[in-house]
Amino acid sequence: MIRTLTATLLMATLLTAQPGGAQTASDPVQTDSSIGVGEDTVSDTQIRDRINTLARQITGFQNVTVSVSGGVVRLQGQVLDNTRRAELEGIVNRVEGVVAIENETTISTSLEERLEPAVDRILDRGRNIALNAPIFIVAFLVFVAIAVLGWLLTTRLAIWQWLAPNKFIADVYRAVARIVFIVVGIVVGLDILNATALLGAVLGAAGVVGLALGFAVRDTVENFIASILLSLRQPFRPNDFVGIDGKEGNVARLTSRATILISPDGNHIRIPNATVFKGHIINYTRDPNRRFTFELGVDADSDLAAALAAATSALEKLPFVLNDPPVSAWIAEVGDSNVVLTFAAWVDQSRVDFMKARGEAIRVTKTALESAGFGLPEPIYRLRLDERSAQQLSGTLSETETETRSPEPLPPQTETALPAASDPEQSSAETSDAVERERRATDAGGDLLNPDKKSE
């Protein structure tokens, strides 16, 4: 690393100056002025005196000697750097009567001479800052006053809550207002300093930085914007049972980044708001009436119309099944060993537990079909035996003494009372309690849902 730095400094020194002050003479520079002849010709003495006068008036050219012969100017001596060398050529080129310029000046190797202009510039800028300090202080105080005024207006006034539909949008309005006040303070401060041209460069740099940050935190920005839109639309309310992106649960909170669901198992599900906003939302709680369906199979040779009638009559007698909409039943398909019947009924899920109601409806329907003499057959499999297996099976049967007896009738079954755990009238409140605990948690953060606002 040290070797690389040393080599770089050595190359820079060789490019700007020659050791010992030896600078190779450049080719003569031809000027654009016309060459005078006769009385119109400017004398060499006049050209030399004019150049010497100009060199003494400009800092950095005091060590330059000038000689003129036939309009050709030869410059010798030392200058501070290549910039001054080119500047000297430009001055000489503008003097009337100069035909060509031979610039044999060298770059000064004196450290003191080369640092002196830089020190002078620093001192001049320091003096300028000291002289302009009062105006800087005034501009800064104006900026601070405008920024403080914006902070007071955005934090003390309740107008933002009145303008915004919810607290989250009000906070967004406040943040935008603060930024506006800060930008106005910067513009006024720069105008006092008469440096408004700097504002364009500052805003341009801020735009580039903002664009880079936007790509870096694209997902975060997308979730934030989705949070704003969801807080305005309110697609669900607290404790609504919803399905989002294949996940189901009761809504606990809507934060500035994600939607929190409590699954029926009590697990927390965090879904990014961008996914919620762009995905399909199924709100099962929006309408209290909800339909459940289930399937049962009966013998293929059964009276299907009678089976449908018996099952439908049993469903309609259930107290939690609604009469409007009515119960529905249809033949779904013919299976391998049975005919599949589909039954559908509606319940008011605000009064009963949906899953328990469906389970009780299946139990009652199955019992009604069996009581009416309809069998619910199990799958029947057809076996194919080769000749050897058939002989072995025949010999086994001939050696075994079998007795055929008529099956004894089954004793009548008594109706068992439904346990409380399966009673549809007793809704489970575990998930709702988990939602309330989540909403009351001290570390839960903000909530963008408005329970008083109807979901869209």
Tab-separated table of C-alpha atoms in Angstrom:
chain	number	residue	atom	x	y	z
A	1	MET	CA	0.000	0.000	0.000
A	2	ILE	CA	2.835	2.407	0.914
A	3	ARG	CA	4.687	1.529	-2.288
A	4	THR	CA	1.589	2.221	-4.380
A	5	LEU	CA	1.020	5.594	-2.687
A	6	THR	CA	4.686	6.548	-3.135
A	7	ALA	CA	4.605	5.627	-6.826
A	8	THR	CA	1.412	7.658	-7.345
A	9	LEU	CA	2.910	10.753	-5.705
A	10	LEU	CA	6.101	10.359	-7.759
A	11	MET	CA	4.146	10.161	-11.012
A	12	ALA	CA	2.106	13.255	-10.086
A	13	THR	CA	5.324	15.161	-9.328
A	14	LEU	CA	6.893	14.154	-12.642
A	15	LEU	CA	3.792	15.283	-14.521
A	16	THR	CA	3.691	18.743	-12.917
A	17	ALA	CA	7.350	19.583	-12.481
A	18	GLN	CA	10.803	18.556	-13.595
A	19	PRO	CA	13.490	17.907	-10.989
A	20	GLY	CA	15.834	20.822	-10.500
A	21	GLY	CA	13.527	23.115	-12.403
A	22	ALA	CA	14.572	21.847	-15.826
A	23	GLN	CA	11.553	22.194	-18.084
A	24	THR	CA	11.973	21.316	-21.730
A	25	ALA	CA	11.219	24.163	-24.044
A	26	SER	CA	8.037	23.814	-26.046
A	27	ASP	CA	7.756	24.560	-29.731
A	28	PRO	CA	7.159	28.213	-30.607
A	29	VAL	CA	3.517	29.204	-30.408
A	30	GLN	CA	2.278	31.020	-33.502
A	31	THR	CA	-0.098	33.909	-32.841
A	32	ASP	CA	-3.144	34.922	-34.852
A	33	SER	CA	-2.122	38.599	-35.211
A	34	SER	CA	-0.958	39.941	-38.517
A	35	ILE	CA	2.737	40.593	-39.065
A	36	GLY	CA	3.360	44.319	-39.465
A	37	VAL	CA	5.653	45.742	-42.139
A	38	GLY	CA	7.138	49.256	-42.402
A	39	GLU	CA	5.936	52.059	-40.157
A	40	ASP	CA	3.033	49.992	-38.750
A	41	THR	CA	5.441	47.566	-37.136
A	42	VAL	CA	5.504	47.648	-33.323
A	43	SER	CA	9.079	47.769	-32.025
A	44	ASP	CA	10.531	44.916	-29.974
A	45	THR	CA	11.223	47.338	-27.120
A	46	GLN	CA	7.583	48.345	-26.902
A	47	ILE	CA	6.496	44.691	-26.889
A	48	ARG	CA	9.017	43.784	-24.154
A	49	ASP	CA	8.086	46.754	-21.974
A	50	ARG	CA	4.385	46.037	-22.318
A	51	ILE	CA	4.819	42.357	-21.343
A	52	ASN	CA	7.093	43.234	-18.396
A	53	THR	CA	4.559	45.752	-17.137
A	54	LEU	CA	1.770	43.166	-17.286
A	55	ALA	CA	3.915	40.458	-15.623
A	56	ARG	CA	4.760	42.697	-12.680
A	57	GLN	CA	1.081	43.415	-12.089
A	58	ILE	CA	0.025	39.756	-11.913
A	59	THR	CA	0.984	37.503	-9.017
A	60	GLY	CA	3.201	34.583	-9.973
A	61	PHE	CA	5.000	36.190	-12.934
A	62	GLN	CA	7.586	38.265	-11.044
A	63	ASN	CA	10.407	35.794	-11.822
A	64	VAL	CA	9.757	35.755	-15.570
A	65	THR	CA	12.190	37.491	-17.942
A	66	VAL	CA	11.133	38.591	-21.403
A	67	SER	CA	13.235	39.075	-24.522
A	68	VAL	CA	11.898	40.054	-27.943
A	69	SER	CA	13.542	39.756	-31.311
A	70	GLY	CA	11.706	40.443	-34.548
A	71	GLY	CA	8.348	40.073	-32.828
A	72	VAL	CA	9.253	36.662	-31.436
A	73	VAL	CA	8.907	36.679	-27.651
A	74	ARG	CA	11.096	34.425	-25.521
A	75	LEU	CA	9.880	33.785	-21.984
A	76	GLN	CA	12.315	32.486	-19.364
A	77	GLY	CA	12.256	32.071	-15.600
A	78	GLN	CA	9.973	30.168	-13.217
A	79	VAL	CA	6.213	30.007	-12.724
A	80	LEU	CA	4.167	28.265	-10.056
A	81	ASP	CA	2.435	25.634	-12.171
A	82	ASN	CA	1.353	24.686	-15.669
A	83	THR	CA	-1.837	26.695	-15.313
A	84	ARG	CA	0.155	29.882	-14.773
A	85	ARG	CA	2.412	28.920	-17.670
A	86	ALA	CA	-0.545	28.653	-20.038
A	87	GLU	CA	-2.016	31.859	-18.611
A	88	LEU	CA	1.240	33.699	-19.374
A	89	GLU	CA	1.131	32.507	-22.976
A	90	GLY	CA	-2.434	33.731	-23.311
A	91	ILE	CA	-1.480	37.209	-22.028
A	92	VAL	CA	1.521	37.492	-24.356
A	93	ASN	CA	-0.533	36.298	-27.307
A	94	ARG	CA	-2.885	39.277	-26.840
A	95	VAL	CA	-0.070	41.876	-26.979
A	96	GLU	CA	-0.003	43.677	-30.304
A	97	GLY	CA	2.981	42.925	-32.530
A	98	VAL	CA	3.792	39.484	-31.132
A	99	VAL	CA	4.487	37.056	-33.989
A	100	ALA	CA	5.453	33.910	-32.059
A	101	ILE	CA	6.067	32.844	-28.484
A	102	GLU	CA	8.867	30.622	-27.212
A	103	ASN	CA	7.873	29.679	-23.719
A	104	GLU	CA	10.979	28.414	-21.907
A	105	THR	CA	9.670	28.951	-18.404
A	106	THR	CA	10.008	26.157	-15.860
A	107	ILE	CA	7.837	25.047	-12.973
A	108	SER	CA	9.085	26.253	-9.624
A	109	THR	CA	10.140	23.490	-7.210
A	110	SER	CA	10.122	25.733	-4.156
A	111	LEU	CA	7.608	24.399	-1.644
A	112	GLU	CA	7.187	27.806	-0.045
A	113	GLU	CA	6.345	29.490	-3.313
A	114	ARG	CA	3.816	26.816	-4.240
A	115	LEU	CA	2.093	26.825	-0.856
A	116	GLU	CA	1.876	30.585	-0.576
A	117	PRO	CA	-1.053	30.986	-3.043
A	118	ALA	CA	-2.970	28.186	-1.325
A	119	VAL	CA	-2.444	29.785	2.077
A	120	ASP	CA	-3.550	33.139	0.691
A	121	ARG	CA	-6.733	31.559	-0.699
A	122	ILE	CA	-7.517	29.907	2.617
A	123	LEU	CA	-6.967	33.153	4.487
A	124	ASP	CA	-9.157	35.043	2.011
A	125	ARG	CA	-11.966	32.530	2.416
A	126	GLY	CA	-11.632	32.669	6.180
A	127	ARG	CA	-11.922	36.447	6.097
A	128	ASN	CA	-14.969	36.159	3.818
A	129	ILE	CA	-16.619	33.727	6.224
A	130	ALA	CA	-15.884	36.029	9.156
A	131	LEU	CA	-17.291	39.019	7.272
A	132	ASN	CA	-20.403	37.051	6.228
A	133	ALA	CA	-20.897	35.397	9.614
A	134	PRO	CA	-23.798	37.692	10.618
A	135	ILE	CA	-25.745	36.895	7.446
A	136	PHE	CA	-25.041	33.168	7.946
A	137	ILE	CA	-26.371	33.393	11.492
A	138	VAL	CA	-29.491	35.222	10.316
A	139	ALA	CA	-30.147	32.637	7.585
A	140	PHE	CA	-29.680	29.770	10.065
A	141	LEU	CA	-32.001	31.382	12.623
A	142	VAL	CA	-34.668	31.885	9.952
A	143	PHE	CA	-34.385	28.218	8.959
A	144	VAL	CA	-34.662	27.090	12.589
A	145	ALA	CA	-37.664	29.388	13.175
A	146	ILE	CA	-39.549	27.994	10.166
A	147	ALA	CA	-38.712	24.390	11.128
A	148	VAL	CA	-39.827	24.922	14.732
A	149	LEU	CA	-43.027	26.583	13.520
A	150	GLY	CA	-43.737	23.553	11.320
A	151	TRP	CA	-43.100	21.203	14.245
A	152	LEU	CA	-45.494	23.141	16.464
A	153	LEU	CA	-48.214	23.235	13.813
A	154	THR	CA	-47.926	19.504	13.080
A	155	THR	CA	-47.821	18.313	16.692
A	156	ARG	CA	-50.011	20.747	18.614
A	157	LEU	CA	-52.929	21.346	16.280
A	158	ALA	CA	-55.726	18.770	16.036
A	159	ILE	CA	-56.620	19.790	12.479
A	160	TRP	CA	-54.808	16.741	11.080
A	161	GLN	CA	-57.107	14.345	12.915
A	162	TRP	CA	-60.057	16.234	11.477
A	163	LEU	CA	-58.675	16.088	7.931
A	164	ALA	CA	-57.590	12.441	8.057
A	165	PRO	CA	-59.925	9.407	8.245
A	166	ASN	CA	-57.715	7.678	10.836
A	167	LYS	CA	-54.678	8.216	13.042
A	168	PHE	CA	-52.235	6.631	10.608
A	169	ILE	CA	-53.198	8.944	7.740
A	170	ALA	CA	-53.025	11.885	10.162
A	171	ASP	CA	-49.433	10.923	10.987
A	172	VAL	CA	-48.635	10.774	7.273
A	173	TYR	CA	-50.092	14.271	6.816
A	174	ARG	CA	-47.968	15.519	9.715
A	175	ALA	CA	-44.781	14.011	8.259
A	176	VAL	CA	-45.441	15.574	4.844
A	177	ALA	CA	-46.164	18.961	6.462
A	178	ARG	CA	-42.894	18.816	8.434
A	179	ILE	CA	-40.933	18.084	5.256
A	180	VAL	CA	-42.633	21.009	3.500
A	181	PHE	CA	-41.706	23.385	6.324
A	182	ILE	CA	-38.089	22.170	6.307
A	183	VAL	CA	-37.802	22.655	2.535
A	184	VAL	CA	-39.319	26.152	2.818
A	185	GLY	CA	-36.816	26.970	5.581
A	186	ILE	CA	-33.906	25.841	3.405
A	187	VAL	CA	-35.135	27.881	0.423
A	188	VAL	CA	-35.613	31.045	2.524
A	189	GLY	CA	-32.195	30.582	4.162
A	190	LEU	CA	-30.451	30.166	0.810
A	191	ASP	CA	-32.312	33.172	-0.566
A	192	ILE	CA	-31.020	35.288	2.336
A	193	LEU	CA	-27.490	34.104	1.480
A	194	ASN	CA	-28.155	34.819	-2.192
A	195	ALA	CA	-27.285	31.201	-2.946
A	196	THR	CA	-30.513	29.913	-4.440
A	197	ALA	CA	-28.517	28.438	-7.321
A	198	LEU	CA	-27.202	25.927	-4.803
A	199	LEU	CA	-30.750	24.695	-4.198
A	200	GLY	CA	-30.899	22.989	-7.592
A	201	ALA	CA	-27.727	21.043	-6.889
A	202	VAL	CA	-28.988	20.067	-3.425
A	203	LEU	CA	-32.372	18.917	-4.748
A	204	GLY	CA	-30.692	17.034	-7.592
A	205	ALA	CA	-28.403	15.206	-5.184
A	206	ALA	CA	-31.367	14.508	-2.886
A	207	GLY	CA	-33.298	13.095	-5.860
A	208	VAL	CA	-30.466	10.740	-6.785
A	209	VAL	CA	-30.082	9.608	-3.167
A	210	GLY	CA	-33.850	9.166	-2.857
A	211	LEU	CA	-33.946	7.081	-6.048
A	212	ALA	CA	-31.149	4.842	-4.790
A	213	LEU	CA	-32.838	4.435	-1.401
A	214	GLY	CA	-36.142	3.734	-3.131
A	215	PHE	CA	-34.647	0.764	-4.990
A	216	ALA	CA	-32.908	-0.436	-1.813
A	217	VAL	CA	-36.053	-0.376	0.346
A	218	ARG	CA	-38.576	-1.067	-2.397
A	219	ASP	CA	-40.426	-3.743	-0.412
A	220	THR	CA	-40.658	-1.524	2.682
A	221	VAL	CA	-42.002	1.407	0.647
A	222	GLU	CA	-44.483	-0.892	-1.113
A	223	ASN	CA	-45.768	-2.196	2.228
A	224	PHE	CA	-46.056	1.349	3.587
A	225	ILE	CA	-48.111	2.552	0.613
A	226	ALA	CA	-50.273	-0.576	0.836
A	227	SER	CA	-50.828	0.218	4.529
A	228	ILE	CA	-52.130	3.673	3.629
A	229	LEU	CA	-54.532	2.270	1.041
A	230	LEU	CA	-55.727	-0.523	3.347
A	231	SER	CA	-56.327	1.930	6.188
A	232	LEU	CA	-58.492	3.988	3.826
A	233	ARG	CA	-60.405	1.036	2.383
A	234	GLN	CA	-60.819	-0.968	5.637
A	235	PRO	CA	-61.466	-4.335	3.903
A	236	PHE	CA	-62.012	-6.040	7.279
A	237	ARG	CA	-62.600	-5.227	10.915
A	238	PRO	CA	-61.038	-6.589	14.095
A	239	ASN	CA	-61.916	-10.237	14.815
A	240	ASP	CA	-63.262	-10.868	11.298
A	241	PHE	CA	-62.508	-14.395	10.100
A	242	VAL	CA	-60.777	-13.962	6.749
A	243	GLY	CA	-58.728	-15.898	4.229
A	244	ILE	CA	-55.718	-14.096	2.700
A	245	ASP	CA	-53.225	-15.691	0.341
A	246	GLY	CA	-54.198	-19.177	1.486
A	247	LYS	CA	-53.950	-18.284	5.202
A	248	GLU	CA	-57.078	-18.188	7.384
A	249	GLY	CA	-57.604	-16.629	10.781
A	250	ASN	CA	-59.242	-13.871	12.793
A	251	VAL	CA	-57.936	-10.351	12.146
A	252	ALA	CA	-56.039	-8.979	15.134
A	253	ARG	CA	-54.331	-5.825	13.845
A	254	LEU	CA	-53.362	-3.899	10.748
A	255	THR	CA	-49.960	-2.247	11.236
A	256	SER	CA	-47.929	-0.005	8.960
A	257	ARG	CA	-46.118	-3.048	7.574
A	258	ALA	CA	-48.215	-6.198	8.000
A	259	THR	CA	-51.631	-7.657	8.802
A	260	ILE	CA	-51.740	-9.872	11.899
A	261	LEU	CA	-54.076	-12.904	11.922
A	262	ILE	CA	-54.789	-15.379	14.725
A	263	SER	CA	-55.289	-18.851	13.262
A	264	PRO	CA	-57.893	-21.261	14.720
A	265	ASP	CA	-54.928	-23.031	16.363
A	266	GLY	CA	-53.942	-19.804	18.163
A	267	ASN	CA	-50.885	-19.079	15.984
A	268	HIS	CA	-49.901	-15.570	14.901
A	269	ILE	CA	-49.805	-15.127	11.122
A	270	ARG	CA	-48.046	-12.000	9.815
A	271	ILE	CA	-48.796	-11.190	6.165
A	272	PRO	CA	-47.071	-8.223	4.432
A	273	ASN	CA	-49.558	-5.510	3.540
A	274	ALA	CA	-48.402	-5.477	-0.080
A	275	THR	CA	-49.493	-9.124	-0.338
A	276	VAL	CA	-52.795	-8.339	1.383
A	277	PHE	CA	-53.548	-5.409	-0.911
A	278	LYS	CA	-52.729	-7.296	-4.123
A	279	GLY	CA	-54.139	-10.678	-3.020
A	280	HIS	CA	-57.628	-12.141	-2.793
A	281	ILE	CA	-59.364	-11.486	0.534
A	282	ILE	CA	-62.170	-13.787	1.668
A	283	ASN	CA	-64.164	-12.250	4.515
A	284	TYR	CA	-66.263	-15.011	6.067
A	285	THR	CA	-67.683	-12.716	8.770
A	286	ARG	CA	-68.954	-9.907	6.563
A	287	ASP	CA	-72.331	-11.635	6.077
A	288	PRO	CA	-73.615	-13.524	9.156
A	289	ASN	CA	-75.366	-16.111	6.957
A	290	ARG	CA	-72.954	-18.809	5.787
A	291	ARG	CA	-73.524	-22.071	3.939
A	292	PHE	CA	-71.885	-25.395	4.717
A	293	THR	CA	-71.853	-28.479	2.481
A	294	PHE	CA	-71.015	-32.151	3.006
A	295	GLU	CA	-71.307	-35.433	1.115
A	296	LEU	CA	-72.686	-38.885	2.047
A	297	GLY	CA	-72.797	-42.070	-0.026
A	298	VAL	CA	-75.704	-44.548	-0.249
A	299	ASP	CA	-76.162	-47.934	-1.948
A	300	ALA	CA	-76.279	-47.758	-5.717
A	301	ASP	CA	-79.599	-49.682	-5.808
A	302	SER	CA	-81.287	-47.392	-3.259
A	303	ASP	CA	-84.265	-45.147	-3.914
A	304	LEU	CA	-82.277	-41.959	-4.336
A	305	ALA	CA	-85.307	-39.671	-4.214
A	306	ALA	CA	-86.406	-41.204	-0.903
A	307	ALA	CA	-82.852	-40.863	0.448
A	308	LEU	CA	-82.737	-37.194	-0.497
A	309	ALA	CA	-86.154	-36.614	1.077
A	310	ALA	CA	-85.233	-38.343	4.369
A	311	ALA	CA	-81.944	-36.441	4.704
A	312	THR	CA	-83.472	-33.084	3.755
A	313	SER	CA	-86.298	-33.534	6.279
A	314	ALA	CA	-83.747	-34.246	9.029
A	315	LEU	CA	-81.721	-31.159	8.146
A	316	GLU	CA	-84.740	-28.860	8.115
A	317	LYS	CA	-85.682	-29.960	11.659
A	318	LEU	CA	-82.364	-28.758	13.107
A	319	PRO	CA	-82.980	-25.570	15.144
A	320	PHE	CA	-79.847	-23.776	13.945
A	321	VAL	CA	-80.495	-24.382	10.220
A	322	LEU	CA	-82.123	-21.396	8.521
A	323	ASN	CA	-85.319	-21.749	6.561
A	324	ASP	CA	-84.329	-18.897	4.263
A	325	PRO	CA	-82.239	-19.732	2.296
A	326	PRO	CA	-83.686	-23.262	2.246
A	327	VAL	CA	-81.829	-26.563	2.530
A	328	SER	CA	-80.469	-27.956	-0.750
A	329	ALA	CA	-79.586	-31.523	-1.767
A	330	TRP	CA	-78.461	-33.112	-5.047
A	331	ILE	CA	-76.764	-36.147	-6.482
A	332	ALA	CA	-73.105	-35.293	-6.891
A	333	GLU	CA	-71.779	-38.371	-8.700
A	334	VAL	CA	-71.973	-42.121	-9.060
A	335	GLY	CA	-69.034	-43.742	-7.314
A	336	ASP	CA	-67.473	-47.195	-7.677
A	337	SER	CA	-69.795	-48.813	-5.128
A	338	ASN	CA	-72.208	-46.065	-4.118
A	339	VAL	CA	-73.970	-42.890	-5.134
A	340	VAL	CA	-72.644	-39.680	-3.593
A	341	LEU	CA	-75.246	-37.214	-2.314
A	342	THR	CA	-74.401	-33.585	-1.512
A	343	PHE	CA	-76.290	-31.577	1.114
A	344	ALA	CA	-76.118	-27.820	1.776
A	345	ALA	CA	-77.672	-25.689	4.503
A	346	TRP	CA	-77.331	-22.157	5.857
A	347	VAL	CA	-76.670	-21.037	9.445
A	348	ASP	CA	-76.348	-17.721	11.236
A	349	GLN	CA	-72.711	-17.878	12.284
A	350	SER	CA	-73.180	-14.955	14.670
A	351	ARG	CA	-75.349	-17.273	16.857
A	352	VAL	CA	-73.778	-20.722	16.377
A	353	ASP	CA	-70.343	-22.191	15.817
A	354	PHE	CA	-70.024	-22.875	12.097
A	355	MET	CA	-67.834	-25.987	12.300
A	356	LYS	CA	-69.908	-27.538	15.103
A	357	ALA	CA	-73.120	-26.858	13.181
A	358	ARG	CA	-71.706	-28.630	10.139
A	359	GLY	CA	-70.584	-31.577	12.238
A	360	GLU	CA	-73.991	-31.931	13.912
A	361	ALA	CA	-75.717	-31.720	10.520
A	362	ILE	CA	-73.576	-34.593	9.217
A	363	ARG	CA	-74.389	-36.717	12.271
A	364	VAL	CA	-78.144	-36.120	12.069
A	365	THR	CA	-78.255	-36.736	8.319
A	366	LYS	CA	-76.303	-39.988	8.587
A	367	THR	CA	-78.546	-41.204	11.384
A	368	ALA	CA	-81.695	-40.329	9.407
A	369	LEU	CA	-80.481	-42.263	6.343
A	370	GLU	CA	-79.596	-45.336	8.377
A	371	SER	CA	-82.905	-45.215	10.266
A	372	ALA	CA	-84.764	-45.136	6.948
A	373	GLY	CA	-82.994	-48.316	5.854
A	374	PHE	CA	-80.435	-46.779	3.534
A	375	GLY	CA	-77.015	-48.323	3.815
A	376	LEU	CA	-73.857	-46.277	3.643
A	377	PRO	CA	-71.629	-48.879	1.986
A	378	GLU	CA	-67.924	-49.071	2.310
A	379	PRO	CA	-65.765	-49.401	-0.813
A	380	ILE	CA	-66.082	-52.839	-2.495
A	381	TYR	CA	-62.946	-54.395	-3.970
A	382	ARG	CA	-62.981	-57.201	-6.591
A	383	LEU	CA	-60.287	-59.903	-6.123
A	384	ARG	CA	-59.027	-62.141	-8.915
A	385	LEU	CA	-57.407	-65.508	-7.977
A	386	ASP	CA	-55.319	-67.772	-10.194
A	387	GLU	CA	-55.996	-71.579	-10.459
A	388	ARG	CA	-53.532	-72.648	-7.779
A	389	SER	CA	-54.863	-70.148	-5.242
A	390	ALA	CA	-58.433	-71.260	-6.008
A	391	GLN	CA	-57.563	-74.947	-5.333
A	392	GLN	CA	-55.902	-74.067	-2.040
A	393	LEU	CA	-58.886	-72.000	-0.998
A	394	SER	CA	-61.311	-74.819	-1.952
A	395	GLY	CA	-59.359	-77.382	0.101
A	396	THR	CA	-59.317	-75.115	3.096
A	397	LEU	CA	-63.057	-74.609	2.942
A	398	SER	CA	-63.738	-78.391	2.610
A	399	GLU	CA	-61.718	-79.160	5.703
A	400	THR	CA	-63.415	-76.502	7.806
A	401	GLU	CA	-66.779	-77.210	9.373
A	402	THR	CA	-69.022	-74.247	8.758
A	403	GLU	CA	-72.353	-73.509	10.302
A	404	THR	CA	-74.781	-71.068	8.790
A	405	ARG	CA	-76.764	-69.073	11.215
A	406	SER	CA	-79.207	-66.282	10.607
A	407	PRO	CA	-77.931	-62.973	12.059
A	408	GLU	CA	-79.499	-61.951	15.288
A	409	PRO	CA	-81.357	-58.639	15.174
A	410	LEU	CA	-79.466	-55.742	16.702
A	411	PRO	CA	-80.935	-54.295	19.869
A	412	PRO	CA	-82.578	-50.898	19.407
A	413	GLN	CA	-80.136	-48.072	19.908
A	414	THR	CA	-81.005	-45.312	22.312
A	415	GLU	CA	-80.382	-41.730	21.241
A	416	THR	CA	-77.319	-40.399	23.064
A	417	ALA	CA	-77.417	-36.831	24.220
A	418	LEU	CA	-75.123	-34.528	22.267
A	419	PRO	CA	-72.065	-33.509	24.354
A	420	ALA	CA	-71.567	-29.860	25.148
A	421	ALA	CA	-68.308	-29.828	23.215
A	422	SER	CA	-70.287	-30.551	20.009
A	423	ASP	CA	-73.268	-28.281	20.694
A	424	PRO	CA	-73.460	-25.697	17.855
A	425	GLU	CA	-75.133	-23.224	20.205
A	426	GLN	CA	-71.947	-23.051	22.288
A	427	SER	CA	-69.469	-21.084	20.205
A	428	SER	CA	-65.781	-21.330	20.982
A	429	ALA	CA	-64.333	-17.988	22.065
A	430	GLU	CA	-60.674	-18.993	22.340
A	431	THR	CA	-59.649	-17.331	19.080
A	432	SER	CA	-61.632	-14.163	19.837
A	433	ASP	CA	-59.986	-13.960	23.248
A	434	ALA	CA	-56.554	-14.333	21.610
A	435	VAL	CA	-57.422	-11.477	19.236
A	436	GLU	CA	-58.413	-9.229	22.142
A	437	ARG	CA	-55.169	-10.051	23.980
A	438	GLU	CA	-53.184	-9.204	20.885
A	439	ARG	CA	-54.951	-5.880	20.467
A	440	ARG	CA	-54.438	-4.967	24.131
A	441	ALA	CA	-50.752	-5.948	24.171
A	442	THR	CA	-48.458	-3.085	25.183
A	443	ASP	CA	-45.896	-4.006	22.514
A	444	ALA	CA	-48.496	-4.447	19.778
A	445	GLY	CA	-47.709	-1.127	18.086
A	446	GLY	CA	-50.149	0.897	16.027
A	447	ASP	CA	-53.416	-0.384	14.661
A	448	LEU	CA	-54.886	1.043	11.465
A	449	LEU	CA	-58.263	-0.689	11.761
A	450	ASN	CA	-61.310	1.319	12.771
A	451	PRO	CA	-63.837	-0.939	14.555
A	452	ASP	CA	-66.562	1.669	14.114
A	453	LYS	CA	-66.194	1.820	10.340
A	454	LYS	CA	-67.974	-0.748	8.188
A	455	SER	CA	-65.645	-2.796	6.029
A	456	GLU	CA	-65.951	-2.372	2.295
